[in-house]
Coordinates of C-alpha atoms in Angstrom, one line a residue:
X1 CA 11.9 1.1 38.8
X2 CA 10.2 3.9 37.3
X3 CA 11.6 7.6 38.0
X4 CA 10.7 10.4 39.9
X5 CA 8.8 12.7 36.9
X6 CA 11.7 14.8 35.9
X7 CA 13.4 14.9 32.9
X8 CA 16.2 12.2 32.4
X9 CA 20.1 12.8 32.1
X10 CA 20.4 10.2 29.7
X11 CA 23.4 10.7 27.0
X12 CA 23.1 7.1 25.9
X13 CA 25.6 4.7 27.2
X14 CA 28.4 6.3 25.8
X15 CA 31.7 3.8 25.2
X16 CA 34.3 6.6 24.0
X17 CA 37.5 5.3 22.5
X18 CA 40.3 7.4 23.1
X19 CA 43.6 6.4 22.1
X20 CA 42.5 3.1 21.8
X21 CA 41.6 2.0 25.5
X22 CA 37.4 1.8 26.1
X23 CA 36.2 4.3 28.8
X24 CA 33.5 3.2 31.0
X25 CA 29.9 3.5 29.6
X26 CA 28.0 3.7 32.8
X27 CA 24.3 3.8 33.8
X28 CA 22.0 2.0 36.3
X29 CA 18.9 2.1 37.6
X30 CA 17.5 2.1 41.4
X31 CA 14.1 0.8 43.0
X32 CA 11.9 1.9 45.7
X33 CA 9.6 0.5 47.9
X34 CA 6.0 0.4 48.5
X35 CA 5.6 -0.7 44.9
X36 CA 7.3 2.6 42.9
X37 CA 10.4 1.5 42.1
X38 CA 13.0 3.7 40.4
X39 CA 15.3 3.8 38.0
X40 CA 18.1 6.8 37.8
X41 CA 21.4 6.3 36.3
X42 CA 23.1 7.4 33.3
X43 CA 26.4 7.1 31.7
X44 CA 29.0 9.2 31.8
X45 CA 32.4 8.9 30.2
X46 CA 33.3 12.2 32.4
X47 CA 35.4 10.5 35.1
X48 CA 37.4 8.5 32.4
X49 CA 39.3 11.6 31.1
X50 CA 42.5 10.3 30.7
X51 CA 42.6 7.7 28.9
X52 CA 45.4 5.0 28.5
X53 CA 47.1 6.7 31.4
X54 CA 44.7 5.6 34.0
X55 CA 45.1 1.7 34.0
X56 CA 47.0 0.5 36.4
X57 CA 46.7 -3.4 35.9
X58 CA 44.3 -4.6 38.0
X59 CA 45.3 -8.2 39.3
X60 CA 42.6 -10.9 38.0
X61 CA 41.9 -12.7 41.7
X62 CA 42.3 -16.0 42.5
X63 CA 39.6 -18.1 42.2
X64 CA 37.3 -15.4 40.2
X65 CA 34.8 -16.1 37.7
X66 CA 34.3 -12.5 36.5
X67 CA 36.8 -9.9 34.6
X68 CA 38.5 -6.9 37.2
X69 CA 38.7 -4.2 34.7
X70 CA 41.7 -1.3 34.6
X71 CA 39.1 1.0 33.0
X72 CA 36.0 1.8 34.9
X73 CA 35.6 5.1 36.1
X74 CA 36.6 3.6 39.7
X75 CA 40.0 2.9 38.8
X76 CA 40.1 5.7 36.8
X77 CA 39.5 7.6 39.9
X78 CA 42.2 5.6 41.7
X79 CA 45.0 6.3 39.5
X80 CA 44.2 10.5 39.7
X81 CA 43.9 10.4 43.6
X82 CA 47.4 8.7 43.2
X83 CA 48.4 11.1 40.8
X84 CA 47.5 14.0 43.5
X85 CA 49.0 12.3 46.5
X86 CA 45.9 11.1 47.8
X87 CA 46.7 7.8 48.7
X88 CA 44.8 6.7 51.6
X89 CA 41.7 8.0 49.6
X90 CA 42.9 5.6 46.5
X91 CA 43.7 2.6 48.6
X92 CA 39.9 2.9 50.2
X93 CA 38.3 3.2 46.9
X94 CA 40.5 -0.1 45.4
X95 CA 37.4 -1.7 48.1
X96 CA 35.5 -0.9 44.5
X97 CA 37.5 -0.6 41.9
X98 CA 39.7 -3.9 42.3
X99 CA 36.5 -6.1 42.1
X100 CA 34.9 -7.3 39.2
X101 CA 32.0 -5.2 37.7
X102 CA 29.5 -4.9 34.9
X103 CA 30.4 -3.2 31.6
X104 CA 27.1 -1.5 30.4
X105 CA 25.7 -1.2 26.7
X106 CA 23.8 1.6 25.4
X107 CA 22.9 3.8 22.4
X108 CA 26.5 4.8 21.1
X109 CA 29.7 2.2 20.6
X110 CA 28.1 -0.9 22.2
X111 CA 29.4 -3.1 19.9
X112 CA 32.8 -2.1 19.7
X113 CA 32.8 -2.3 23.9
X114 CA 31.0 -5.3 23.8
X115 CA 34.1 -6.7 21.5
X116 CA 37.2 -5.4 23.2
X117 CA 35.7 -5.7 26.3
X118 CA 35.2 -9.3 26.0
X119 CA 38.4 -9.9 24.2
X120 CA 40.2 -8.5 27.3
X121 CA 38.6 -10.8 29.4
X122 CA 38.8 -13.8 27.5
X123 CA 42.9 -12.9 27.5
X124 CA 43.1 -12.6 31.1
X125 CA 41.0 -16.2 31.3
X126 CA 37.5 -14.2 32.8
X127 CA 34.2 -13.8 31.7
X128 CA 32.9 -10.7 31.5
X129 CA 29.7 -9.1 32.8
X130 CA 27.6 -6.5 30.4
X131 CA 24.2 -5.4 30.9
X132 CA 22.0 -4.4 27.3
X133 CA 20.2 -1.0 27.8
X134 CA 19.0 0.0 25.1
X135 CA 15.5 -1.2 24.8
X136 CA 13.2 1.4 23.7
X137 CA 10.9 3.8 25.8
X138 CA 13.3 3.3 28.5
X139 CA 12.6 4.5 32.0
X140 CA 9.5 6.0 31.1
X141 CA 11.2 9.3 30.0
X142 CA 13.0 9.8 33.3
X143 CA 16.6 9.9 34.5
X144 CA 17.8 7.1 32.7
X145 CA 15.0 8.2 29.5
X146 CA 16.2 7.3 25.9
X147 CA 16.8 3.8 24.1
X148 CA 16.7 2.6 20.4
X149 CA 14.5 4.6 18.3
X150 CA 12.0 1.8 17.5
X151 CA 11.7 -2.0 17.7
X152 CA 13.7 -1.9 14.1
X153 CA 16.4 -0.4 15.7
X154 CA 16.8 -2.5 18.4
X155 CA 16.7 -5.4 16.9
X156 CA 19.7 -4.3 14.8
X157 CA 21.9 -3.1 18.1
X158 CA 21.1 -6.5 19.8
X159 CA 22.2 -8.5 17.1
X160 CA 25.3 -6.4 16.7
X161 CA 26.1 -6.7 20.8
X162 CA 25.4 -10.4 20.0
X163 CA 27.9 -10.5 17.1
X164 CA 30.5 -8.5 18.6
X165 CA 30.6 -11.1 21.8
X166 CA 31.3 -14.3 19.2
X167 CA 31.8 -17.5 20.9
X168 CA 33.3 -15.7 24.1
X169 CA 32.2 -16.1 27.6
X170 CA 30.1 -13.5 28.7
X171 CA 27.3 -13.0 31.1
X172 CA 24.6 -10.4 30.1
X173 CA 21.8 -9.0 32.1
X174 CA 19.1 -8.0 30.0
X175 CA 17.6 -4.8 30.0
X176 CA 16.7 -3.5 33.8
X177 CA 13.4 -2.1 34.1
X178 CA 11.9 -3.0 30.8
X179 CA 9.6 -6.0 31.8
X180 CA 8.3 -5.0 35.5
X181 CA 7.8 -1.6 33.8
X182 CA 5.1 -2.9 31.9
X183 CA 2.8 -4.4 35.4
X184 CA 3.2 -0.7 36.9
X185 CA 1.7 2.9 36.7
X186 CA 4.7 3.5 33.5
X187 CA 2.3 3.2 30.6
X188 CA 3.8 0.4 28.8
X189 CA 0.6 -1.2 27.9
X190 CA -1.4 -2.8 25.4
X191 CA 0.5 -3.0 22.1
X192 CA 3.6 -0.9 23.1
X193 CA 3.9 -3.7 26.0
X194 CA 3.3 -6.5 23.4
X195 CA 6.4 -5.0 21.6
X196 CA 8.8 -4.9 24.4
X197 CA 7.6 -8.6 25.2
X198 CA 8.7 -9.0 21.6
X199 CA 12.3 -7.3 21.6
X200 CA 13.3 -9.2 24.8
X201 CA 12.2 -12.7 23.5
X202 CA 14.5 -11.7 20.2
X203 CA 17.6 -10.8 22.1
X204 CA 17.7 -13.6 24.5
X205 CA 17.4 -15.7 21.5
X206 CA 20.4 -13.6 19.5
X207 CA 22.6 -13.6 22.5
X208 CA 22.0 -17.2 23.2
X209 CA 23.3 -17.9 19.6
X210 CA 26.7 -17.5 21.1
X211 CA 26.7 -21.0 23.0
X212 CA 29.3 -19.8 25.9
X213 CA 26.9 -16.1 26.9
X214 CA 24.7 -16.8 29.7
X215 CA 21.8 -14.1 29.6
X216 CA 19.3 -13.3 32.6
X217 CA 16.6 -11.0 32.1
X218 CA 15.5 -8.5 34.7
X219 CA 12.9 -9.3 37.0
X220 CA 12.9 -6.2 39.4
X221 CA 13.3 -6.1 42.8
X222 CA 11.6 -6.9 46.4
X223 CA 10.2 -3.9 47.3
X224 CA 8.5 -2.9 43.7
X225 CA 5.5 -4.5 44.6
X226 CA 4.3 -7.3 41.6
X227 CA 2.0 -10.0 41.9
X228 CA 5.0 -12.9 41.5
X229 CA 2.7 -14.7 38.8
X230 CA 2.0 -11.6 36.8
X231 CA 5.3 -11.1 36.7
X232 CA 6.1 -14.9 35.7
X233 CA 3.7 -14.4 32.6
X234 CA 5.6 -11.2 31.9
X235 CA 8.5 -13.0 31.7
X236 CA 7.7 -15.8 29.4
X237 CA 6.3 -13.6 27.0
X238 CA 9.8 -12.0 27.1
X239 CA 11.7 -15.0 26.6
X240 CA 12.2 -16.7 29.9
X241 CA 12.4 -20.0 29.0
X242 CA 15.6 -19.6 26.8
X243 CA 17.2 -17.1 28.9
X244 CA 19.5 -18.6 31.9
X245 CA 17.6 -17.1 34.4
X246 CA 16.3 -13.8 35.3
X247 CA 18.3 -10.8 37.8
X248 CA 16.8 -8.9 40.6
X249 CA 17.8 -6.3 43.0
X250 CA 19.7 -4.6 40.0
X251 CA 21.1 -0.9 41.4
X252 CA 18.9 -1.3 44.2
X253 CA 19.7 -1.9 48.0
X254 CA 18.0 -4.5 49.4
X255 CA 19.9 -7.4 51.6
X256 CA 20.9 -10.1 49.9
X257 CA 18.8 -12.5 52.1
X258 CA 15.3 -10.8 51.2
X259 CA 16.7 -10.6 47.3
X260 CA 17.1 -14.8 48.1
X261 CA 13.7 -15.1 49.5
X262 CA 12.3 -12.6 46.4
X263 CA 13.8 -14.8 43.9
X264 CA 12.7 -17.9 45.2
X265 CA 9.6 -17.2 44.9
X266 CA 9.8 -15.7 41.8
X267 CA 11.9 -18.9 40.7
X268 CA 9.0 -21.4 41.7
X269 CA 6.4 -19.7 39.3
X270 CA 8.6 -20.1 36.7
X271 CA 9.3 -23.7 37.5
X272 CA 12.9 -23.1 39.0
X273 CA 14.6 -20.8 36.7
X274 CA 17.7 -19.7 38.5
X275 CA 18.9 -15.6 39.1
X276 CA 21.7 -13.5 40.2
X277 CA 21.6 -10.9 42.5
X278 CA 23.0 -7.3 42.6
X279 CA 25.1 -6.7 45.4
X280 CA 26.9 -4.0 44.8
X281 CA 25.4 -2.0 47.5
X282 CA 23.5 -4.1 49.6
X283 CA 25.5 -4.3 52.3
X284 CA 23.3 -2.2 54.6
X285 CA 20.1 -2.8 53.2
X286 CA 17.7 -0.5 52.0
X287 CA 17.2 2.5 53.8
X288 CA 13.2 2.3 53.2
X289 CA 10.9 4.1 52.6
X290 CA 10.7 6.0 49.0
X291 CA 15.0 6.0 49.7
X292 CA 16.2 4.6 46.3
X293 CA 18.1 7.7 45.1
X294 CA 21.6 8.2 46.7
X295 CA 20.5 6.9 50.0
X296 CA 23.2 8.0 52.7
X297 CA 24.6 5.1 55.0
X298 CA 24.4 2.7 52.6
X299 CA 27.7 -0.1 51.8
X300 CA 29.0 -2.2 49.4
X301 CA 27.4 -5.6 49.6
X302 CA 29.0 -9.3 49.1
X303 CA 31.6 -9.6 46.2
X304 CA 30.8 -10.6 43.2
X305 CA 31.3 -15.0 42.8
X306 CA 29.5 -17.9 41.7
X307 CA 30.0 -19.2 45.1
X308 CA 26.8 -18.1 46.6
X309 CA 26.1 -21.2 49.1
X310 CA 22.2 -20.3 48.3
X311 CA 20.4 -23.1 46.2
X312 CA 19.4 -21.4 42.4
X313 CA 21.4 -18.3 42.9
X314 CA 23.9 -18.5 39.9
X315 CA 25.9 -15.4 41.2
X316 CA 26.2 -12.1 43.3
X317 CA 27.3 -9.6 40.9
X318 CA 28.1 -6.0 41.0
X319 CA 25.9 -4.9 38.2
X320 CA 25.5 -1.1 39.1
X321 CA 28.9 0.2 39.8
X322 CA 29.5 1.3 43.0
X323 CA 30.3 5.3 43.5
X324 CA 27.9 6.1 40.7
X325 CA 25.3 8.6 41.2
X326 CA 21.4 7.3 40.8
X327 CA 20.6 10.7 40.0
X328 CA 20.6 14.6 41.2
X329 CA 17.5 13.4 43.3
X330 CA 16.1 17.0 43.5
X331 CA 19.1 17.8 45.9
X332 CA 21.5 18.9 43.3
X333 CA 23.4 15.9 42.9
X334 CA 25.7 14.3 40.2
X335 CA 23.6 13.8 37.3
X336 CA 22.9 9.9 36.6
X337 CA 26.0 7.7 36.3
X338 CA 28.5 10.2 37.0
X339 CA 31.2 8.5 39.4
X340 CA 30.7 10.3 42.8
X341 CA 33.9 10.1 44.8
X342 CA 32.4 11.1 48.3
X343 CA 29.5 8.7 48.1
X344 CA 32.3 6.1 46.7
X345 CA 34.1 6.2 49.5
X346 CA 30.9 6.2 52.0
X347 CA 29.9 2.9 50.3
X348 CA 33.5 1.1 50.8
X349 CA 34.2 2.9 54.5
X350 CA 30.9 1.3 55.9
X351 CA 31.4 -2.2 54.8
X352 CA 34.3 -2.3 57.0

């Protein structure tokens, strides 16, 4: 999921902590089809001004694996469109912000979110979802550009997300882009691709120290077009075998039956590792075509469970949060990972 040429808006994925109460460190990353996927999505602590005021208690819901959080830039957004009178507009965005989502990691304050984060949910009896972002060259110098520094300091901020989680439950999906970024046009080749193989193989094996963190490594999406073995080899290289499994579809839009059928086959050449899917916005499918940035008409896909009815799929999970921007796309847009309240309320309004 490579990006479009243009600089990134990257800032890192900034976890500010104001009075005491994480803000949402959000980012993401998109695909395209016709085998040039895309990544665009940055974080942006921007829509969490406001601090402790904004949580309104989110109920944990019955039967749910994953952590509902009080503090992501969706229900940040609720509580100031209540604060304004705007309550039909807040009730239609709860769609979003009531349902778990993932808590993502980058350059700044990942281990101090990664800790109170997980502490939060481990009090409210949930596991948490995080995504690691960090790794370095990331998104080929585009919207989501940035990362460690170099494979030293990497190393050091994975081991310190890994020791800020303890023996807490937590689900982590592992860098998005970083190993199908390696079998495309990106440039992570030769040595620099031999590193990355590297980096991934040591966090699964930090995170997995913790003996209650699942951990699924990226694997791209169905229409960023690899050859599934190539991308199997990738994989191992990076750690596969003592990762849980391996994520697909992540801040992309495919429907959740082709991401089944893609990770399948994926799954067989790796002799039946199991994967999660990313339905956050799914719900319409792709729009096609080169469409991966902001695409209108698109909807928020199946909630987020571990009820999945499909054999080998672990989980639908919202791992890009809905109503963030992929990007200014050339039109002008929010910059990457900035919460988007008109596209928000698009993606809840059409999965009526």
């Amino acid at each position: 999921m490579h990006g479009l040429g243009r600089a990134g808006a990257l800032r890192g994925a900034v976890g500010a902590l104001l009075a005491g109460v994480v803000l949402a460190a959000v980012s993401g990353c998109s695909g395209s089809d016709g085998g040039e996927p895309r990544t665009g999505s940055a974080p942006s602590a921007a829509g969490a001004a406001g601090g402790a005021a904004a949580g309104s208690g989110f109920a944990q819901l019955p039967g749910q694996a994953f952590y509902v959080s009080d503090r992501t830039n969706a229900a940040h957004q609720v509580s100031a469109l209540r604060g304004q009178g705007r309550t039909a507009e807040a009730d239609e965005l709860l769609r979003i912000a009531a349902q778990p989502s993932s808590q993502w990691l980058g350059e700044q304050g990942a281990g101090e979110i990664a800790e109170q984060v997980s502490r939060r949910a481990a009090e409210a009896g949930r596991t948490a979802v995080f995504v690691a972002y960090d790794i370095p060259h990331r998104d080929c110098g585009q919207y989501s550009a940035g990362g460690a520094p170099d494979a030293a300091a990497y190393r050091a901020w994975i081991t310190g997300v890994a020791q800020a989680l303890g023996d807490r439950k937590a689900w982590v999906v592992l860098e998005p882009d970083a190993v199908a970024h390696t079998l495309d046009t990106c440039g992570i080749k030769g040595d620099l691709a031999a590193e990355r193989y590297g980096l991934l193989a040591f966090a699964v094996q930090e995170l997995k120290k913790n003996p209650n963190a699942r951990v699924y490594l990226d694997a791209g999406n169905p229409g960023w077009a690899q050859d599934p073995e190539e991308l199997a080899t990738a994989l191992r290289k990076s750690g596969i075998a003592a990762a849980d499994g391996f994520a697909v579809n992540v801040a992309n839009f495919y429907d959740t039956a082709r991401n089944a059928a893609y990770g399948a086959r994926l799954s067989a050449a790796l002799g039946g590792k199991n994967f999660v899917i990313d339905t956050s916005r799914s719900g319409n499918g792709a729009l096609g075509g080169d469409s991966w940035c902001n695409p209108p008409g698109r909807a928020l896909g199946e909630r987020p469970t571990t009820e999945t009815g499909r054999p080998g799929v672990d989980a639908y999970l919202w791992i890009k949060n809905p109503g963030e921007s992929d990007g200014d796309c050339g039109r002008g847009e929010p910059r990457a990972g900035e919460f988007w309240l008109p596209y928000a309320l698009g993606l809840a309004q059409a999965a009526r």
